[in-house]
mmCIF file of C-alpha atoms and ligand atoms in Angstrom:
data_model
loop_
_atom_site.group_PDB
_atom_site.id
_atom_site.type_symbol
_atom_site.label_atom_id
_atom_site.label_comp_id
_atom_site.label_asym_id
_atom_site.label_seq_id
_atom_site.Cartn_x
_atom_site.Cartn_y
_atom_site.Cartn_z
ATOM 1 C CA MET A 18 16.074 -23.248 -9.755
ATOM 2 C CA LYS A 19 14.812 -20.350 -11.932
ATOM 3 C CA ARG A 20 16.375 -19.580 -15.426
ATOM 4 C CA VAL A 21 16.533 -15.979 -16.426
ATOM 5 C CA GLY A 22 17.990 -14.333 -19.428
ATOM 6 C CA ILE A 23 19.105 -10.787 -19.144
ATOM 7 C CA LEU A 24 19.688 -8.197 -22.144
ATOM 8 C CA THR A 25 20.122 -4.355 -22.744
ATOM 9 C CA ALA A 26 18.672 -2.807 -25.670
ATOM 10 C CA GLY A 27 18.180 0.637 -27.229
ATOM 11 C CA GLY A 28 21.082 3.467 -26.866
ATOM 12 C CA ASP A 29 23.558 2.697 -24.299
ATOM 13 C CA ALA A 30 24.119 4.361 -21.013
ATOM 14 C CA PRO A 31 26.252 4.772 -18.383
ATOM 15 C CA GLY A 32 25.051 2.641 -15.340
ATOM 16 C CA LEU A 33 23.929 -0.651 -17.660
ATOM 17 C CA ASN A 34 26.860 -2.634 -16.321
ATOM 18 C CA ALA A 35 26.305 -1.715 -12.732
ATOM 19 C CA ALA A 36 22.673 -2.745 -13.531
ATOM 20 C CA ILE A 37 23.501 -6.116 -14.947
ATOM 21 C CA ARG A 38 26.092 -6.564 -12.008
ATOM 22 C CA GLY A 39 23.389 -5.776 -9.393
ATOM 23 C CA PHE A 40 20.549 -7.714 -11.132
ATOM 24 C CA GLY A 41 23.151 -10.721 -11.653
ATOM 25 C CA ARG A 42 24.909 -10.787 -8.236
ATOM 26 C CA ALA A 43 21.126 -10.744 -6.390
ATOM 27 C CA ALA A 44 19.710 -13.175 -8.714
ATOM 28 C CA ILE A 45 22.601 -15.501 -8.216
ATOM 29 C CA GLY A 46 21.903 -14.850 -4.526
ATOM 30 C CA LEU A 47 18.256 -15.757 -4.879
ATOM 31 C CA ASP A 48 19.379 -19.180 -6.534
ATOM 32 C CA MET A 49 18.787 -18.217 -10.042
ATOM 33 C CA GLU A 50 20.904 -19.370 -13.215
ATOM 34 C CA LEU A 51 21.610 -16.490 -15.818
ATOM 35 C CA ILE A 52 22.244 -16.230 -19.550
ATOM 36 C CA GLY A 53 22.895 -12.692 -20.973
ATOM 37 C CA PHE A 54 21.653 -12.194 -24.592
ATOM 38 C CA THR A 55 24.089 -10.121 -26.820
ATOM 39 C CA GLY A 56 23.312 -7.350 -28.857
ATOM 40 C CA GLY A 57 20.015 -6.583 -27.493
ATOM 41 C CA LEU A 58 16.814 -7.925 -29.010
ATOM 42 C CA ARG A 59 18.876 -9.362 -32.070
ATOM 43 C CA GLY A 60 20.753 -11.744 -29.492
ATOM 44 C CA LEU A 61 16.987 -12.871 -28.119
ATOM 45 C CA ALA A 62 15.894 -13.531 -31.892
ATOM 46 C CA PHE A 63 19.182 -15.454 -32.858
ATOM 47 C CA ASN A 64 19.616 -17.329 -29.509
ATOM 48 C CA ASN A 65 23.034 -15.380 -29.144
ATOM 49 C CA TYR A 66 24.219 -15.556 -25.546
ATOM 50 C CA ILE A 67 27.031 -15.920 -22.934
ATOM 51 C CA ASP A 68 26.562 -17.562 -19.719
ATOM 52 C CA ILE A 69 26.440 -15.276 -16.626
ATOM 53 C CA ASN A 70 28.118 -16.084 -13.413
ATOM 54 C CA SER A 71 29.547 -14.365 -10.396
ATOM 55 C CA GLY A 72 32.879 -14.193 -11.838
ATOM 56 C CA SER A 73 31.725 -12.548 -15.328
ATOM 57 C CA LEU A 74 30.161 -9.958 -13.086
ATOM 58 C CA GLY A 75 33.178 -8.682 -11.316
ATOM 59 C CA GLY A 76 35.111 -5.366 -12.443
ATOM 60 C CA ILE A 77 32.165 -4.015 -14.357
ATOM 61 C CA LEU A 78 30.306 -1.982 -11.923
ATOM 62 C CA THR A 79 32.358 1.335 -12.845
ATOM 63 C CA VAL A 80 32.567 0.464 -16.527
ATOM 64 C CA GLY A 81 30.794 2.502 -19.227
ATOM 65 C CA GLY A 82 28.596 0.936 -22.097
ATOM 66 C CA THR A 83 27.028 -2.392 -21.738
ATOM 67 C CA VAL A 84 29.300 -5.799 -21.622
ATOM 68 C CA LEU A 85 26.072 -7.522 -23.397
ATOM 69 C CA ARG A 86 26.367 -5.007 -26.138
ATOM 70 C CA THR A 87 23.113 -3.288 -27.509
ATOM 71 C CA SER A 88 20.920 -2.271 -30.499
ATOM 72 C CA ARG A 89 18.006 -0.559 -31.621
ATOM 73 C CA ASP A 90 16.309 -3.481 -32.927
ATOM 74 C CA LYS A 91 12.491 -3.915 -32.528
ATOM 75 C CA VAL A 92 10.706 -7.130 -31.751
ATOM 76 C CA HIS A 93 8.135 -6.773 -34.803
ATOM 77 C CA ARG A 94 10.221 -5.099 -37.377
ATOM 78 C CA MET A 95 13.766 -6.451 -37.292
ATOM 79 C CA MET A 96 16.104 -6.115 -40.182
ATOM 80 C CA VAL A 97 17.368 -9.564 -41.302
ATOM 81 C CA ASP A 98 19.128 -10.494 -44.575
ATOM 82 C CA GLY A 99 17.987 -7.068 -45.986
ATOM 83 C CA GLU A 100 14.172 -7.106 -45.257
ATOM 84 C CA GLU A 101 11.975 -6.271 -42.311
ATOM 85 C CA ARG A 102 10.694 -9.209 -40.388
ATOM 86 C CA ASP A 103 8.543 -9.853 -37.259
ATOM 87 C CA MET A 104 10.725 -11.555 -35.050
ATOM 88 C CA THR A 105 8.179 -12.487 -32.136
ATOM 89 C CA ALA A 106 7.864 -16.315 -32.705
ATOM 90 C CA ALA A 107 11.584 -16.595 -33.101
ATOM 91 C CA MET A 108 12.301 -14.856 -29.629
ATOM 92 C CA VAL A 109 9.517 -16.980 -27.941
ATOM 93 C CA GLU A 110 11.274 -20.173 -29.423
ATOM 94 C CA THR A 111 14.492 -18.993 -28.198
ATOM 95 C CA TYR A 112 13.106 -18.268 -24.449
ATOM 96 C CA GLU A 113 11.226 -21.745 -24.508
ATOM 97 C CA ARG A 114 14.520 -23.545 -26.066
ATOM 98 C CA ASN A 115 16.429 -22.117 -22.958
ATOM 99 C CA ASN A 116 13.878 -23.157 -20.546
ATOM 100 C CA LEU A 117 13.806 -19.437 -19.235
ATOM 101 C CA ASP A 118 11.246 -18.448 -16.551
ATOM 102 C CA ALA A 119 11.853 -14.846 -17.216
ATOM 103 C CA ILE A 120 13.741 -12.339 -19.224
ATOM 104 C CA VAL A 121 15.074 -9.131 -17.919
ATOM 105 C CA MET A 122 15.360 -5.936 -20.387
ATOM 106 C CA LEU A 123 17.240 -2.857 -19.514
ATOM 107 C CA GLY A 124 16.534 -0.128 -21.722
ATOM 108 C CA GLY A 125 14.337 3.117 -22.414
ATOM 109 C CA GLY A 126 11.146 4.092 -23.962
ATOM 110 C CA GLY A 127 11.541 1.839 -26.893
ATOM 111 C CA THR A 128 12.481 -1.142 -24.863
ATOM 112 C CA ALA A 129 9.138 -0.670 -22.738
ATOM 113 C CA LYS A 130 7.324 -1.062 -26.013
ATOM 114 C CA ASN A 131 9.297 -4.179 -26.874
ATOM 115 C CA ALA A 132 9.102 -5.677 -23.402
ATOM 116 C CA LEU A 133 5.131 -5.206 -23.523
ATOM 117 C CA ARG A 134 5.013 -6.978 -27.240
ATOM 118 C CA LEU A 135 6.987 -9.918 -25.669
ATOM 119 C CA VAL A 136 4.641 -9.815 -22.543
ATOM 120 C CA LYS A 137 1.743 -10.101 -25.076
ATOM 121 C CA ALA A 138 3.403 -13.096 -26.858
ATOM 122 C CA GLY A 139 3.280 -14.921 -23.355
ATOM 123 C CA LEU A 140 7.018 -14.017 -21.919
ATOM 124 C CA ASN A 141 7.418 -13.172 -18.149
ATOM 125 C CA VAL A 142 9.073 -9.794 -18.759
ATOM 126 C CA VAL A 143 11.044 -7.211 -16.194
ATOM 127 C CA HIS A 144 11.897 -3.776 -17.478
ATOM 128 C CA LEU A 145 14.444 -1.877 -15.849
ATOM 129 C CA PRO A 146 14.633 2.114 -16.782
ATOM 130 C CA LYS A 147 17.661 3.407 -18.727
ATOM 131 C CA THR A 148 17.985 6.603 -20.422
ATOM 132 C CA ILE A 149 19.946 9.556 -20.551
ATOM 133 C CA ASP A 150 16.834 11.372 -21.425
ATOM 134 C CA ASN A 151 14.959 10.932 -18.261
ATOM 135 C CA ASP A 152 11.812 10.770 -20.272
ATOM 136 C CA ILE A 153 10.357 7.293 -19.156
ATOM 137 C CA VAL A 154 6.762 7.593 -17.505
ATOM 138 C CA HIS A 155 5.986 6.600 -13.961
ATOM 139 C CA THR A 156 9.509 6.550 -12.510
ATOM 140 C CA ASP A 157 11.288 9.522 -11.145
ATOM 141 C CA ASP A 158 14.645 8.091 -12.248
ATOM 142 C CA SER A 159 16.361 6.080 -15.045
ATOM 143 C CA PHE A 160 19.966 5.335 -14.812
ATOM 144 C CA GLY A 161 22.392 7.209 -17.278
ATOM 145 C CA PHE A 162 20.473 10.361 -16.938
ATOM 146 C CA ALA A 163 22.970 11.602 -13.420
ATOM 147 C CA THR A 164 26.117 10.883 -15.441
ATOM 148 C CA ALA A 165 24.982 12.836 -18.871
ATOM 149 C CA LEU A 166 23.730 15.596 -16.652
ATOM 150 C CA GLU A 167 27.303 16.118 -15.032
ATOM 151 C CA ILE A 168 29.108 15.656 -18.543
ATOM 152 C CA ALA A 169 26.756 18.176 -20.110
ATOM 153 C CA THR A 170 27.110 20.481 -17.164
ATOM 154 C CA ASP A 171 30.716 20.423 -17.360
ATOM 155 C CA ALA A 172 30.773 21.251 -20.842
ATOM 156 C CA ILE A 173 28.629 24.414 -20.395
ATOM 157 C CA ASP A 174 31.186 25.362 -17.190
ATOM 158 C CA ARG A 175 33.963 25.078 -19.892
ATOM 159 C CA LEU A 176 32.119 26.891 -22.842
ATOM 160 C CA HIS A 177 31.495 29.720 -20.567
ATOM 161 C CA SER A 178 35.319 30.651 -20.375
ATOM 162 C CA THR A 179 35.557 30.427 -24.297
ATOM 163 C CA ALA A 180 32.399 32.393 -24.517
ATOM 164 C CA HIS A 181 33.388 35.223 -22.199
ATOM 165 C CA SER A 182 37.022 35.474 -23.578
ATOM 166 C CA HIS A 183 35.984 35.834 -27.356
ATOM 167 C CA HIS A 184 32.701 37.815 -26.380
ATOM 168 C CA ARG A 185 30.856 35.238 -28.482
ATOM 169 C CA ILE A 186 27.317 33.538 -28.306
ATOM 170 C CA ILE A 187 28.000 29.613 -27.800
ATOM 171 C CA LEU A 188 25.132 27.373 -28.506
ATOM 172 C CA VAL A 189 25.466 23.845 -26.935
ATOM 173 C CA GLU A 190 23.291 21.172 -28.441
ATOM 174 C CA ILE A 191 22.568 18.750 -25.529
ATOM 175 C CA MET A 192 20.709 15.356 -25.981
ATOM 176 C CA GLY A 193 17.523 14.463 -24.694
ATOM 177 C CA HIS A 194 15.344 12.971 -27.733
ATOM 178 C CA LYS A 195 12.280 14.798 -27.753
ATOM 179 C CA ALA A 196 12.155 15.688 -24.013
ATOM 180 C CA GLY A 197 14.132 18.725 -22.435
ATOM 181 C CA TRP A 198 15.078 17.183 -19.151
ATOM 182 C CA LEU A 199 19.039 16.664 -19.680
ATOM 183 C CA ALA A 200 19.227 20.348 -21.336
ATOM 184 C CA LEU A 201 17.158 22.301 -18.816
ATOM 185 C CA GLY A 202 19.094 20.341 -15.779
ATOM 186 C CA ALA A 203 22.400 21.090 -17.279
ATOM 187 C CA GLY A 204 21.413 24.485 -18.439
ATOM 188 C CA ILE A 205 20.717 25.269 -14.863
ATOM 189 C CA ALA A 206 23.487 23.441 -13.020
ATOM 190 C CA GLY A 207 25.945 25.327 -15.560
ATOM 191 C CA GLY A 208 24.311 28.910 -15.445
ATOM 192 C CA ALA A 209 23.285 28.704 -19.097
ATOM 193 C CA ASP A 210 21.963 32.212 -20.030
ATOM 194 C CA VAL A 211 19.366 30.802 -22.244
ATOM 195 C CA ILE A 212 17.505 27.548 -22.352
ATOM 196 C CA LEU A 213 15.629 25.977 -25.138
ATOM 197 C CA ILE A 214 13.795 22.955 -24.678
ATOM 198 C CA PRO A 215 11.282 20.968 -26.786
ATOM 199 C CA GLU A 216 8.300 21.599 -24.511
ATOM 200 C CA ILE A 217 8.606 25.574 -24.608
ATOM 201 C CA PRO A 218 8.795 26.531 -28.264
ATOM 202 C CA TYR A 219 11.154 29.699 -28.695
ATOM 203 C CA SER A 220 10.829 32.857 -30.563
ATOM 204 C CA LEU A 221 13.868 34.282 -31.957
ATOM 205 C CA ASP A 222 12.970 37.834 -30.639
ATOM 206 C CA LYS A 223 12.813 36.620 -26.993
ATOM 207 C CA ILE A 224 16.311 35.033 -27.032
ATOM 208 C CA CYS A 225 17.390 38.530 -28.786
ATOM 209 C CA GLU A 226 16.120 40.216 -26.001
ATOM 210 C CA THR A 227 17.740 38.235 -23.104
ATOM 211 C CA ILE A 228 21.041 38.500 -24.962
ATOM 212 C CA ASN A 229 20.693 42.525 -25.620
ATOM 213 C CA LYS A 230 19.471 42.766 -21.815
ATOM 214 C CA ARG A 231 22.832 41.013 -20.847
ATOM 215 C CA ARG A 232 24.641 43.320 -23.048
ATOM 216 C CA ALA A 233 23.217 46.472 -21.423
ATOM 217 C CA GLN A 234 24.547 44.867 -18.096
ATOM 218 C CA GLY A 235 27.900 44.852 -19.891
ATOM 219 C CA LYS A 236 27.851 41.315 -20.519
ATOM 220 C CA HIS A 237 29.142 40.566 -24.104
ATOM 221 C CA PHE A 238 28.870 36.964 -24.075
ATOM 222 C CA SER A 239 26.013 34.345 -23.907
ATOM 223 C CA VAL A 240 25.872 30.610 -23.745
ATOM 224 C CA ILE A 241 22.736 28.833 -24.680
ATOM 225 C CA ALA A 242 21.808 25.228 -23.724
ATOM 226 C CA VAL A 243 19.850 23.899 -27.040
ATOM 227 C CA ALA A 244 17.872 20.518 -26.512
ATOM 228 C CA GLU A 245 18.395 18.599 -29.530
ATOM 229 C CA GLY A 246 14.483 18.331 -29.823
ATOM 230 C CA ALA A 247 14.080 22.507 -29.307
ATOM 231 C CA MET A 248 11.986 23.960 -32.166
ATOM 232 C CA ASP A 249 10.700 27.466 -32.637
ATOM 233 C CA GLN A 250 7.129 28.500 -32.199
ATOM 234 C CA GLU A 251 6.493 28.561 -35.992
ATOM 235 C CA TYR A 252 7.695 24.906 -36.432
ATOM 236 C CA ALA A 253 5.927 23.925 -33.215
ATOM 237 C CA GLU A 254 2.651 25.078 -34.749
ATOM 238 C CA LYS A 255 3.285 23.293 -38.060
ATOM 239 C CA MET A 256 4.349 20.260 -36.307
ATOM 240 C CA ALA A 257 1.100 20.273 -34.146
ATOM 241 C CA VAL A 258 -1.053 20.429 -37.366
ATOM 242 C CA ALA A 259 1.105 17.490 -38.767
ATOM 243 C CA ASN A 260 0.567 15.476 -35.676
ATOM 244 C CA GLN A 261 -3.177 15.947 -35.930
ATOM 245 C CA LEU A 262 -3.424 14.990 -39.518
ATOM 246 C CA VAL A 263 -1.477 11.699 -38.613
ATOM 247 C CA LYS A 264 -4.117 11.203 -35.761
ATOM 248 C CA ASP A 265 -7.270 11.943 -37.980
ATOM 249 C CA ALA A 266 -5.971 9.790 -41.228
ATOM 250 C CA SER A 267 -8.671 7.432 -41.701
ATOM 251 C CA SER A 268 -6.918 4.682 -43.860
ATOM 252 C CA PRO A 269 -3.848 3.132 -43.598
ATOM 253 C CA GLU A 270 -2.625 4.947 -47.031
ATOM 254 C CA ALA A 271 -3.844 8.453 -45.509
ATOM 255 C CA VAL A 272 -1.515 7.544 -42.276
ATOM 256 C CA ALA A 273 1.430 6.829 -44.492
ATOM 257 C CA MET A 274 0.911 9.798 -46.458
ATOM 258 C CA ALA A 275 0.421 12.110 -43.351
ATOM 259 C CA LYS A 276 3.449 10.479 -41.763
ATOM 260 C CA ARG A 277 5.514 11.128 -44.729
ATOM 261 C CA SER A 278 4.512 14.900 -44.919
ATOM 262 C CA ARG A 279 5.254 14.957 -41.331
ATOM 263 C CA ALA A 280 8.837 13.399 -41.788
ATOM 264 C CA ALA A 281 9.396 15.999 -44.505
ATOM 265 C CA LEU A 282 8.688 18.835 -42.131
ATOM 266 C CA ALA A 283 11.005 17.180 -39.657
ATOM 267 C CA ASP A 284 13.788 17.132 -42.042
ATOM 268 C CA THR A 285 13.432 20.865 -42.308
ATOM 269 C CA ARG A 286 15.100 21.597 -38.725
ATOM 270 C CA ARG A 287 18.034 19.241 -39.017
ATOM 271 C CA GLU A 288 20.372 21.822 -39.076
ATOM 272 C CA SER A 289 18.318 24.039 -36.699
ATOM 273 C CA THR A 290 21.116 24.511 -33.992
ATOM 274 C CA PHE A 291 23.376 25.796 -36.807
ATOM 275 C CA ALA A 292 20.627 27.835 -38.225
ATOM 276 C CA LEU A 293 19.625 29.495 -34.921
ATOM 277 C CA ALA A 294 23.195 30.510 -34.531
ATOM 278 C CA ARG A 295 23.641 32.173 -38.046
ATOM 279 C CA GLN A 296 20.369 33.747 -37.220
ATOM 280 C CA LEU A 297 21.487 35.091 -33.831
ATOM 281 C CA GLU A 298 24.720 36.423 -35.114
ATOM 282 C CA ALA A 299 22.948 38.472 -37.913
ATOM 283 C CA ARG A 300 20.497 39.923 -35.282
ATOM 284 C CA THR A 301 22.839 40.650 -32.608
ATOM 285 C CA GLY A 302 26.167 41.119 -34.320
ATOM 286 C CA LEU A 303 27.905 38.677 -32.062
ATOM 287 C CA GLU A 304 29.958 35.840 -33.116
ATOM 288 C CA SER A 305 28.047 32.773 -32.662
ATOM 289 C CA ARG A 306 29.430 29.064 -32.673
ATOM 290 C CA VAL A 307 27.802 25.800 -32.173
ATOM 291 C CA THR A 308 29.031 22.779 -29.912
ATOM 292 C CA ILE A 309 27.259 19.678 -30.406
ATOM 293 C CA LEU A 310 27.952 17.356 -27.644
ATOM 294 C CA GLY A 311 26.743 14.057 -28.960
ATOM 295 C CA TYR A 312 27.635 10.700 -27.972
ATOM 296 C CA VAL A 313 30.145 12.201 -25.277
ATOM 297 C CA GLN A 314 27.231 12.586 -23.048
ATOM 298 C CA ARG A 315 26.553 8.810 -23.058
ATOM 299 C CA GLY A 316 30.084 7.242 -22.749
ATOM 300 C CA GLY A 317 32.369 6.648 -20.172
ATOM 301 C CA THR A 318 32.224 5.959 -16.494
ATOM 302 C CA PRO A 319 28.997 6.465 -14.391
ATOM 303 C CA VAL A 320 28.672 8.870 -11.581
ATOM 304 C CA ALA A 321 28.115 7.462 -8.027
ATOM 305 C CA ALA A 322 24.222 8.458 -8.356
ATOM 306 C CA ASP A 323 23.956 6.074 -11.415
ATOM 307 C CA ARG A 324 25.817 3.307 -10.152
ATOM 308 C CA LEU A 325 23.702 3.304 -6.685
ATOM 309 C CA LEU A 326 20.263 3.507 -8.705
ATOM 310 C CA ALA A 327 21.599 0.814 -11.171
ATOM 311 C CA THR A 328 22.306 -1.267 -8.520
ATOM 312 C CA ARG A 329 19.046 -0.555 -6.216
ATOM 313 C CA LEU A 330 16.914 -1.178 -9.752
ATOM 314 C CA GLY A 331 19.023 -4.213 -10.554
ATOM 315 C CA THR A 332 18.743 -5.964 -7.306
ATOM 316 C CA ALA A 333 14.872 -4.952 -6.988
ATOM 317 C CA GLY A 334 14.530 -6.488 -10.563
ATOM 318 C CA ALA A 335 15.993 -9.946 -9.142
ATOM 319 C CA GLU A 336 13.441 -9.891 -6.413
ATOM 320 C CA ALA A 337 10.540 -8.943 -8.571
ATOM 321 C CA VAL A 338 11.937 -11.988 -10.733
ATOM 322 C CA ALA A 339 11.955 -14.164 -7.560
ATOM 323 C CA ASP A 340 8.597 -13.083 -6.472
ATOM 324 C CA GLY A 341 6.876 -13.743 -10.009
ATOM 325 C CA SER A 342 6.235 -10.046 -10.495
ATOM 326 C CA PHE A 343 6.115 -9.961 -14.452
ATOM 327 C CA GLY A 344 4.807 -7.701 -17.141
ATOM 328 C CA ILE A 345 6.175 -4.643 -15.139
ATOM 329 C CA MET A 346 8.868 -1.950 -15.293
ATOM 330 C CA VAL A 347 11.005 -1.555 -11.830
ATOM 331 C CA GLY A 348 11.335 2.012 -11.328
ATOM 332 C CA THR A 349 11.614 4.600 -8.334
ATOM 333 C CA ALA A 350 8.710 6.695 -6.637
ATOM 334 C CA GLY A 351 10.443 8.992 -4.113
ATOM 335 C CA ALA A 352 12.794 6.773 -1.841
ATOM 336 C CA GLN A 353 10.896 3.592 -2.835
ATOM 337 C CA VAL A 354 11.127 1.206 -5.548
ATOM 338 C CA ALA A 355 7.954 0.910 -7.665
ATOM 339 C CA HIS A 356 6.368 -1.689 -9.805
ATOM 340 C CA VAL A 357 4.557 -0.379 -12.768
ATOM 341 C CA PRO A 358 2.433 -2.222 -15.168
ATOM 342 C CA LEU A 359 4.375 -1.997 -18.584
ATOM 343 C CA THR A 360 0.837 -1.083 -19.994
ATOM 344 C CA ASP A 361 1.255 2.174 -18.199
ATOM 345 C CA VAL A 362 4.717 2.897 -19.530
ATOM 346 C CA ALA A 363 4.722 1.760 -23.210
ATOM 347 C CA GLY A 364 4.296 4.320 -25.719
ATOM 348 C CA LYS A 365 4.270 7.334 -23.298
ATOM 349 C CA VAL A 366 6.786 10.062 -22.937
ATOM 350 C CA LYS A 367 7.615 11.862 -19.775
ATOM 351 C CA TYR A 368 7.682 15.466 -20.921
ATOM 352 C CA VAL A 369 9.023 18.624 -18.798
ATOM 353 C CA PRO A 370 5.620 20.011 -17.432
ATOM 354 C CA GLN A 371 5.447 24.144 -18.035
ATOM 355 C CA ASP A 372 5.220 24.463 -14.605
ATOM 356 C CA HIS A 373 7.923 21.976 -13.208
ATOM 357 C CA ASP A 374 10.025 23.026 -10.391
ATOM 358 C CA TRP A 375 13.107 23.214 -12.637
ATOM 359 C CA VAL A 376 11.053 25.644 -15.126
ATOM 360 C CA LYS A 377 10.231 28.095 -12.294
ATOM 361 C CA ALA A 378 13.877 27.858 -10.666
ATOM 362 C CA ALA A 379 15.392 28.678 -14.222
ATOM 363 C CA ARG A 380 13.005 31.581 -14.660
ATOM 364 C CA GLN A 381 13.699 32.782 -11.188
ATOM 365 C CA VAL A 382 17.217 32.993 -11.844
ATOM 366 C CA GLU A 383 17.074 35.177 -15.073
ATOM 367 C CA THR A 384 17.524 32.296 -17.323
ATOM 368 C CA GLY A 385 15.861 33.201 -20.775
ATOM 369 C CA LEU A 386 13.614 30.348 -21.631
ATOM 370 C CA GLY A 387 13.232 31.831 -25.092
ATOM 371 C CA ASP A 388 9.236 32.555 -24.650
HETATM 372 O O1 F6P B 10 18.083 7.962 -25.980
HETATM 373 C C1 F6P B 10 19.178 8.142 -26.011
HETATM 374 C C2 F6P B 10 19.669 9.092 -27.140
HETATM 375 O O2 F6P B 10 20.894 9.254 -26.848
HETATM 376 C C3 F6P B 10 18.797 10.413 -27.243
HETATM 377 O O3 F6P B 10 19.242 11.557 -26.218
HETATM 378 C C4 F6P B 10 19.320 10.641 -29.193
HETATM 379 O O4 F6P B 10 18.323 11.483 -29.211
HETATM 380 C C5 F6P B 10 19.347 9.345 -29.472
HETATM 381 O O5 F6P B 10 19.575 8.472 -28.030
HETATM 382 C C6 F6P B 10 20.449 8.949 -30.277
HETATM 383 O O6 F6P B 10 20.128 7.734 -30.916
HETATM 384 P P1 F6P B 10 21.324 6.622 -31.681
HETATM 385 O O7 F6P B 10 22.270 6.353 -30.490
HETATM 386 O O8 F6P B 10 20.384 5.803 -32.385
HETATM 387 O O9 F6P B 10 21.890 7.746 -32.687
#
């Protein structure tokens, strides 16, 4: 009988419990014994776990968040007693002490990196892709995204009627970290008039052009979907230079210095959606307001598509463990489940390609992309 540990790591996302249930039920059906580490990687570091059986997997399919709780802890840099520690050895010890044959980690890009660290430390690891950002490479889907898309689209729908009633510009800031999938998808589905994503840096002039064109057509309001990572062209150029300086730095001190100046640059755009609203109001004379959707996008019941995906990937993860396929992410490629080596996933980000279908579709329905 195989003994397997499971944990959820990184930001929570709708569908995590459906994946825990899918994995757990299939694993028990394949004659495995399960324990669930609590609070993400911290649970693995400090041997905090709960036993999982069929009973504990009941009633969680539709529940948001994660019953195992989560954290953004890292394997090699965890805050313990006020200082940062490498907890790799402690995690290996927990694994061995519990006689585990494998550990299954549900999480996003950061979790893929942590999973690879544990693979390098000798553990058998399977990673299941979870994120509302849809930014994990080599998988078409990640659970959480479909629900967040639904929530953000609903918000845009609702903001339309208030923008229209007041003849205002409403900027709605949408999550997605450094990628624009969620803002672009929700912007298209909700019919936003302008969509700003990090992959297409914007110019204020171009946004004003779109708004003024709408006014000429008698439409005195606009809804703008702004990805949280969106940036103007000037900032994007400065950031490209700062990134290059980090890459080119030749000593650890030089890297640290280059990173500090890049962080200082990043600080200058903290309030950027509000700053953009002020600039648009000044330029167009239309009252402008900001709505930050924030954590609402990650909360609550997963939609059917996420429950289905999480169940598919969870059960496929159990099969991977049974087959002894480790060091992989279990993702999707079209209608199929795909096993992808973690070495191909960790440290990479799936950005929106400039020529992606969604980008083309947005342009074809006359949505401004700010460029
Ligand atoms: O990765 C999911 C995500 O919600 C991003 O969209 C967002 O940038 C980030 O997490 C927020 O992180 P935290 O939960 O640590 O505030």
